[in-house]
């Protein structure tokens, strides 16, 4: 386990269970299922952050939602060596195997599946045209610091690092135009809150990307 | 197993199917597609396939049908449920009766103006179990929730309630829709927790 930011933690999990291996495609998620002593259950989806490997381990990154049921539990109660019930991997739409030019747009914990895609792309040679845009509130909210490459642009909505010429604010067409211009017929993968994905998807369509080339995954409200 | 003490310490509402939580007054948005620029003017609803006469209703024609609504709960496969909410429009039974369902029809594929599809057994969408709705809690259904009109099949997980509904086609066999081709359950009964294929 390690912390990505003050509120996000990455969990590396070993897959247990007879014959169980992880065979995911970047972008897929697992369902984490908790069962209370009275038998009631709570289940939430968490995207896989790691790239497909030998199938014995996966990484999930969980943002702590303060008044949430499951995410604070995972942050506060799970210790190294604990077992957690996982089901999956699931998802057959928001997936990318580095086979078509792609524009990945992520806000908040929406960067988790995008990192799996970026990691897979990187380790398979990085030949497919790719641009990534990550939207964070403040510099310290960026997940996976130090791992993003030149394909990635980070924009700040509340506070930018000193020296950044961009005025802090939400994603604009001007942020996206150079990225789209660099990509021949891309598919856009947009992941984050409902507000971020709705805004970003309408922007890319207004810039001329056909709606069928836009794939959206929404993580939470607002 | 880690110590299981999760939960907010409140009594679990018995309207909540297993694994679901109450989202309260919020209504989360979930779509895999870009919300289309669809208005009442260019919306239509079609019933075709195994029917006596394929029919299409525009906004005005659909609003002339007997009004019908739903009050109760809805359940999304991503684990939220919204309790005690309401929608109004017209019953799918009314549309089907006007088109005349042929006896060999067993399933429907519901499709959206965006190209989204979802499959349903006919018995799950007849007898007061499905609606085409254009109002949510007394207000016009907003575009991100499927407005101007969506299908509503509240007994099943909400991905069956196709947003931006364009029509239903009656078939004599089951034909997996968008999510059903991608690993989700063919029926999707929240009380049986039929989230994924094989559940
Ligand atoms: C396909 C999919 C993949 C996902 N992948 C990830 C992932 O990789 N990492 C991750 O951290 N989360 C991810 N999520 C979100 C995750 O499943 C949970 O919704 C989230 O952890 C909140 O659960 P909770 O039990 O802590 O809060 P809940 O008890 O569900 O909610 C508590 C309160 O927080 C609000 N809320 C719920 N979710 C969010 C959110 N995401 N942001 C802000 N407010 C919220 C609710 O409306 C409610 O008011 C994913 C969701 C989906 C559908």
Coordinates of N, CA and C in Angstrom, one line a residue, chain A residues 48-190:
Chain A
X48 N -8.7 -0.9 -12.3 CA -7.3 -1.4 -12.1 C -6.3 -0.4 -12.6
X49 N -5.4 -0.1 -11.8 CA -4.4 0.9 -12.1 C -3.2 0.3 -12.8
X50 N -2.9 -1.0 -12.5 CA -1.7 -1.6 -13.0 C -2.0 -2.2 -14.4
X51 N -0.9 -2.4 -15.2 CA -1.0 -3.0 -16.5 C -1.1 -4.5 -16.4
X52 N -1.6 -5.2 -17.4 CA -1.7 -6.7 -17.3 C -0.3 -7.2 -17.2
X53 N -0.1 -8.1 -16.3 CA 1.3 -8.7 -16.1 C 1.1 -10.2 -16.1
X54 N 1.8 -10.9 -15.2 CA 1.7 -12.4 -15.1 C 0.4 -12.8 -14.5
X55 N -0.4 -11.9 -14.0 CA -1.7 -12.2 -13.5 C -1.8 -12.5 -12.0
X56 N -0.7 -12.4 -11.3 CA -0.7 -12.7 -9.9 C -1.1 -11.5 -9.0
X57 N -0.8 -10.3 -9.5 CA -1.1 -9.2 -8.6 C -1.8 -8.1 -9.5
X58 N -2.6 -7.3 -8.8 CA -3.1 -6.1 -9.4 C -3.1 -4.9 -8.4
X59 N -3.1 -3.7 -9.0 CA -3.2 -2.5 -8.1 C -4.5 -1.8 -8.4
X60 N -5.1 -1.3 -7.3 CA -6.3 -0.5 -7.3 C -5.9 0.8 -6.6
X61 N -6.4 2.0 -7.0 CA -6.2 3.2 -6.3 C -7.5 3.7 -5.9
X62 N -7.7 4.0 -4.6 CA -9.0 4.4 -4.0 C -8.9 5.8 -3.4
X63 N -9.7 6.7 -3.9 CA -9.9 8.0 -3.3 C -10.8 7.9 -2.1
X64 N -10.4 8.5 -1.1 CA -11.2 8.5 0.1 C -12.4 9.5 0.0
X65 N -13.6 9.0 0.0 CA -14.8 9.9 0.0 C -15.2 10.0 1.4
X66 N -15.1 11.2 2.0 CA -15.2 11.3 3.5 C -16.4 10.7 4.1
X67 N -17.6 11.0 3.5 CA -18.8 10.4 4.1 C -19.2 9.1 3.5
X68 N -18.3 8.4 2.8 CA -18.6 7.2 2.1 C -18.7 6.0 3.0
X69 N -19.2 4.9 2.4 CA -19.3 3.7 3.2 C -18.1 2.8 3.0
X70 N -17.7 2.6 1.7 CA -16.7 1.7 1.4 C -15.2 2.3 1.4
X71 N -15.1 3.4 0.7 CA -13.7 3.9 0.5 C -13.0 4.3 1.9
X72 N -13.7 4.9 2.8 CA -13.0 5.1 4.1 C -12.7 3.8 4.8
X73 N -13.5 2.8 4.6 CA -13.3 1.5 5.2 C -12.0 1.0 4.7
X74 N -11.8 1.0 3.4 CA -10.6 0.5 2.7 C -9.4 1.2 3.2
X75 N -9.5 2.6 3.4 CA -8.4 3.4 3.8 C -8.0 3.1 5.3
X76 N -9.0 3.0 6.1 CA -8.8 2.9 7.6 C -8.6 1.5 8.1
X77 N -9.3 0.6 7.5 CA -9.4 -0.7 8.2 C -8.5 -1.8 7.5
X78 N -8.1 -1.6 6.3 CA -7.4 -2.6 5.5 C -5.9 -2.4 5.8
X79 N -5.3 -3.5 6.3 CA -3.8 -3.5 6.6 C -3.1 -4.5 5.7
X80 N -1.8 -4.4 5.5 CA -1.1 -5.3 4.7 C -1.3 -6.8 5.2
X81 N -1.7 -7.6 4.3 CA -1.9 -9.0 4.7 C -3.4 -9.4 4.8
X82 N -4.3 -8.4 4.9 CA -5.7 -8.6 4.9 C -6.2 -9.2 3.6
X83 N -7.3 -9.9 3.7 CA -8.0 -10.4 2.5 C -9.2 -9.6 2.2
X84 N -9.4 -9.3 0.9 CA -10.6 -8.6 0.5 C -11.2 -9.3 -0.7
X85 N -12.6 -9.4 -0.7 CA -13.2 -10.1 -1.8 C -13.3 -9.3 -3.0
X86 N -12.8 -9.8 -4.1 CA -12.8 -9.1 -5.4 C -13.5 -9.9 -6.4
X87 N -14.3 -9.3 -7.3 CA -14.9 -10.0 -8.4 C -14.6 -9.2 -9.7
X88 N -14.3 -10.0 -10.7 CA -13.9 -9.3 -12.0 C -12.8 -10.1 -12.7
X89 N -12.1 -9.5 -13.6 CA -12.3 -8.1 -14.0 C -13.5 -7.9 -14.9
X90 N -14.2 -6.7 -14.8 CA -15.4 -6.4 -15.6 C -15.2 -5.2 -16.5
X91 N -16.0 -5.1 -17.5 CA -16.0 -3.9 -18.4 C -15.5 -4.3 -19.8
X92 N -16.3 -4.0 -20.8 CA -16.0 -4.4 -22.1 C -16.1 -3.2 -23.1
X93 N -16.2 -2.0 -22.5 CA -16.4 -0.8 -23.3 C -15.3 0.2 -23.1
X94 N -15.1 0.5 -21.8 CA -14.1 1.5 -21.5 C -12.7 0.8 -21.4
X95 N -12.3 0.2 -22.5 CA -11.0 -0.5 -22.6 C -10.2 -0.1 -23.7
X96 N -8.9 -0.1 -23.6 CA -8.0 0.3 -24.7 C -6.7 -0.6 -24.6
X97 N -6.4 -1.3 -25.6 CA -5.2 -2.1 -25.7 C -4.2 -1.5 -26.6
X98 N -4.0 -0.2 -26.5 CA -3.0 0.6 -27.3 C -3.0 0.2 -28.8
X99 N -4.2 0.0 -29.3 CA -4.3 -0.4 -30.7 C -4.9 0.6 -31.6
X100 N -5.4 1.7 -31.1 CA -5.9 2.8 -31.9 C -5.4 4.1 -31.3
X101 N -5.2 5.2 -32.1 CA -4.9 6.5 -31.5 C -5.9 6.9 -30.5
X102 N -5.4 7.4 -29.4 CA -6.3 7.7 -28.3 C -6.0 9.0 -27.6
X103 N -7.1 9.6 -27.1 CA -7.0 10.8 -26.2 C -7.6 10.3 -24.9
X104 N -6.8 10.4 -23.8 CA -7.3 10.0 -22.5 C -7.5 11.2 -21.7
X105 N -8.7 11.4 -21.2 CA -9.0 12.6 -20.4 C -9.5 12.1 -19.0
X106 N -8.8 12.6 -17.9 CA -9.2 12.1 -16.6 C -9.3 13.2 -15.6
X107 N -10.3 13.1 -14.7 CA -10.3 14.1 -13.6 C -10.4 13.3 -12.3
X108 N -9.7 13.7 -11.3 CA -9.8 13.0 -10.0 C -9.4 11.6 -10.1
X109 N -10.1 10.7 -9.4 CA -9.8 9.3 -9.4 C -10.0 8.7 -10.8
X110 N -10.6 9.4 -11.7 CA -10.8 9.0 -13.1 C -9.5 8.7 -13.8
X111 N -8.4 9.1 -13.3 CA -7.1 8.8 -14.0 C -6.7 7.4 -13.7
X112 N -7.3 6.7 -12.8 CA -6.9 5.3 -12.5 C -6.9 4.4 -13.7
X113 N -8.0 4.2 -14.4 CA -8.0 3.3 -15.6 C -7.1 3.9 -16.7
X114 N -7.0 5.2 -16.7 CA -6.2 5.8 -17.8 C -4.7 5.4 -17.5
X115 N -4.3 5.3 -16.2 CA -2.9 5.0 -15.9 C -2.7 3.5 -16.3
X116 N -3.6 2.6 -16.2 CA -3.4 1.3 -16.7 C -3.2 1.3 -18.2
X117 N -4.0 2.1 -18.9 CA -3.8 2.2 -20.3 C -2.4 2.8 -20.7
X118 N -2.1 3.8 -20.0 CA -0.8 4.5 -20.2 C 0.4 3.5 -19.9
X119 N 0.3 2.8 -18.8 CA 1.3 1.9 -18.5 C 1.5 0.8 -19.6
X120 N 0.4 0.3 -20.0 CA 0.4 -0.8 -21.0 C 1.0 -0.3 -22.3
X121 N 0.5 0.9 -22.7 CA 1.0 1.6 -23.9 C 2.5 1.7 -23.8
X122 N 3.0 2.2 -22.7 CA 4.4 2.5 -22.5 C 5.2 1.2 -22.6
X123 N 4.8 0.2 -21.9 CA 5.6 -1.0 -21.8 C 5.5 -1.8 -23.1
X124 N 4.5 -1.5 -24.0 CA 4.5 -2.2 -25.3 C 5.1 -1.4 -26.4
X125 N 5.8 -0.4 -26.0 CA 6.6 0.4 -27.0 C 6.2 1.8 -27.3
X126 N 4.9 2.1 -26.9 CA 4.5 3.5 -27.1 C 4.4 4.0 -28.5
X127 N 4.1 3.1 -29.4 CA 4.1 3.5 -30.8 C 2.8 4.1 -31.3
X128 N 1.7 3.7 -30.7 CA 0.4 4.2 -31.0 C 0.3 5.7 -30.6
X129 N -0.2 6.6 -31.5 CA -0.4 8.0 -31.0 C -1.3 8.1 -29.8
X130 N -0.7 8.8 -28.8 CA -1.5 8.9 -27.5 C -1.3 10.3 -27.0
X131 N -2.3 10.9 -26.5 CA -2.2 12.1 -25.7 C -3.1 11.9 -24.4
X132 N -2.6 12.4 -23.3 CA -3.3 12.2 -22.0 C -3.5 13.6 -21.4
X133 N -4.7 13.9 -20.9 CA -4.9 15.1 -20.2 C -5.4 14.8 -18.8
X134 N -4.8 15.3 -17.8 CA -5.2 15.0 -16.4 C -5.6 16.3 -15.8
X135 N -6.8 16.4 -15.2 CA -7.3 17.6 -14.6 C -7.3 17.4 -13.0
X136 N -6.5 18.2 -12.4 CA -6.5 18.2 -10.9 C -6.8 19.5 -10.3
X137 N -7.2 19.6 -9.1 CA -7.5 20.9 -8.4 C -6.2 21.6 -8.2
X138 N -5.2 21.0 -7.5 CA -4.0 21.6 -7.1 C -2.8 20.6 -7.4
X139 N -1.6 21.1 -7.5 CA -0.5 20.3 -7.9 C -0.4 19.0 -7.0
X140 N -0.7 19.2 -5.7 CA -0.5 18.0 -4.8 C -1.6 17.0 -4.9
X141 N -2.6 17.3 -5.8 CA -3.7 16.3 -6.0 C -3.4 15.3 -7.1
X142 N -2.2 15.5 -7.8 CA -1.9 14.6 -8.9 C -1.5 13.2 -8.5
X143 N -2.2 12.2 -9.0 CA -1.8 10.8 -8.8 C -0.6 10.4 -9.6
X144 N 0.1 9.4 -9.2 CA 1.2 8.8 -10.0 C 2.2 9.9 -10.4
X145 N 2.6 10.7 -9.5 CA 3.6 11.8 -9.7 C 4.9 11.2 -10.2
X146 N 5.4 11.8 -11.2 CA 6.7 11.3 -11.8 C 6.6 10.2 -12.8
X147 N 5.4 9.7 -13.0 CA 5.3 8.6 -13.9 C 4.8 9.0 -15.3
X148 N 4.0 10.1 -15.3 CA 3.5 10.6 -16.6 C 4.6 11.1 -17.5
X149 N 4.5 10.9 -18.8 CA 5.5 11.3 -19.7 C 5.1 12.5 -20.5
X150 N 5.8 12.7 -21.6 CA 5.6 13.9 -22.5 C 4.2 13.8 -23.2
X151 N 3.6 12.7 -23.2 CA 2.3 12.6 -23.8 C 1.2 13.2 -23.0
X152 N 1.6 13.5 -21.7 CA 0.6 13.9 -20.7 C 0.7 15.4 -20.4
X153 N -0.5 16.1 -20.4 CA -0.7 17.4 -20.0 C -1.4 17.4 -18.7
X154 N -1.0 18.2 -17.7 CA -1.7 18.3 -16.4 C -2.3 19.7 -16.4
X155 N -3.6 19.8 -16.2 CA -4.2 21.1 -16.0 C -4.7 21.2 -14.6
X156 N -4.7 22.5 -14.0 CA -5.1 22.7 -12.6 C -6.3 23.6 -12.6
X157 N -7.3 23.2 -11.8 CA -8.6 23.9 -11.8 C -8.6 25.0 -10.7
X158 N -7.9 24.8 -9.7 CA -7.9 25.8 -8.5 C -6.6 26.5 -8.4
X159 N -5.5 25.8 -8.4 CA -4.2 26.4 -8.1 C -3.2 25.7 -9.0
X160 N -2.5 26.6 -9.8 CA -1.4 26.0 -10.6 C -0.1 26.1 -10.0
X161 N 0.9 25.3 -10.4 CA 2.3 25.5 -9.8 C 2.8 26.8 -10.3
X162 N 3.7 27.4 -9.5 CA 4.3 28.7 -9.9 C 5.0 28.5 -11.3
X163 N 4.8 29.5 -12.1 CA 5.4 29.5 -13.4 C 4.6 28.9 -14.5
X164 N 3.4 28.3 -14.1 CA 2.5 27.7 -15.1 C 1.8 28.9 -15.8
X165 N 1.9 29.0 -17.2 CA 1.3 30.1 -17.8 C -0.2 30.0 -17.9
X166 N -0.8 28.8 -17.7 CA -2.2 28.6 -17.8 C -2.9 29.1 -16.5
X167 N -3.9 29.9 -16.7 CA -4.7 30.4 -15.5 C -5.5 29.2 -15.0
X168 N -5.5 29.0 -13.7 CA -6.3 27.8 -13.2 C -7.8 28.0 -13.5
X169 N -8.4 26.8 -13.9 CA -9.8 26.9 -14.3 C -10.1 25.5 -15.0
X170 N -11.4 25.4 -15.2 CA -11.8 24.1 -15.8 C -11.4 23.9 -17.2
X171 N -11.4 22.7 -17.6 CA -11.0 22.3 -19.0 C -11.6 23.2 -20.1
X172 N -10.8 23.6 -21.0 CA -11.4 24.5 -22.1 C -11.0 23.8 -23.5
X173 N -11.7 24.4 -24.5 CA -11.4 23.9 -25.9 C -9.9 24.2 -26.2
X174 N -9.4 25.3 -25.7 CA -8.0 25.6 -26.0 C -7.0 24.6 -25.4
X175 N -7.4 23.9 -24.3 CA -6.5 22.9 -23.7 C -6.6 21.6 -24.7
X176 N -7.7 21.4 -25.3 CA -7.9 20.2 -26.0 C -7.4 20.3 -27.5
X177 N -7.5 21.4 -28.1 CA -7.2 21.6 -29.5 C -5.9 21.0 -29.9
X178 N -4.8 21.4 -29.2 CA -3.5 20.9 -29.7 C -3.4 19.3 -29.5
X179 N -4.1 18.8 -28.5 CA -4.0 17.3 -28.3 C -4.7 16.6 -29.5
X180 N -5.9 17.1 -29.8 CA -6.7 16.5 -30.9 C -5.9 16.7 -32.2
X181 N -5.3 17.8 -32.4 CA -4.6 18.1 -33.6 C -3.4 17.1 -33.8
X182 N -2.9 16.5 -32.7 CA -1.8 15.6 -32.8 C -2.2 14.1 -33.1
X183 N -3.5 13.9 -33.1 CA -4.0 12.5 -33.2 C -4.8 12.3 -34.4
X184 N -4.5 11.3 -35.2 CA -5.3 10.9 -36.4 C -6.5 10.1 -36.0
X185 N -7.7 10.5 -36.2 CA -8.9 9.8 -35.9 C -8.9 9.1 -34.5
X186 N -8.7 9.8 -33.5 CA -8.6 9.2 -32.2 C -9.9 8.7 -31.6
X187 N -9.9 7.8 -30.6 CA -11.0 7.5 -29.8 C -10.7 8.2 -28.5
X188 N -11.7 8.9 -27.9 CA -11.5 9.6 -26.6 C -12.0 8.8 -25.5
X189 N -11.2 8.6 -24.5 CA -11.7 7.9 -23.2 C -11.7 8.9 -22.1
X190 N -12.9 9.1 -21.6 CA -13.1 10.2 -20.6 C -13.6 9.6 -19.3

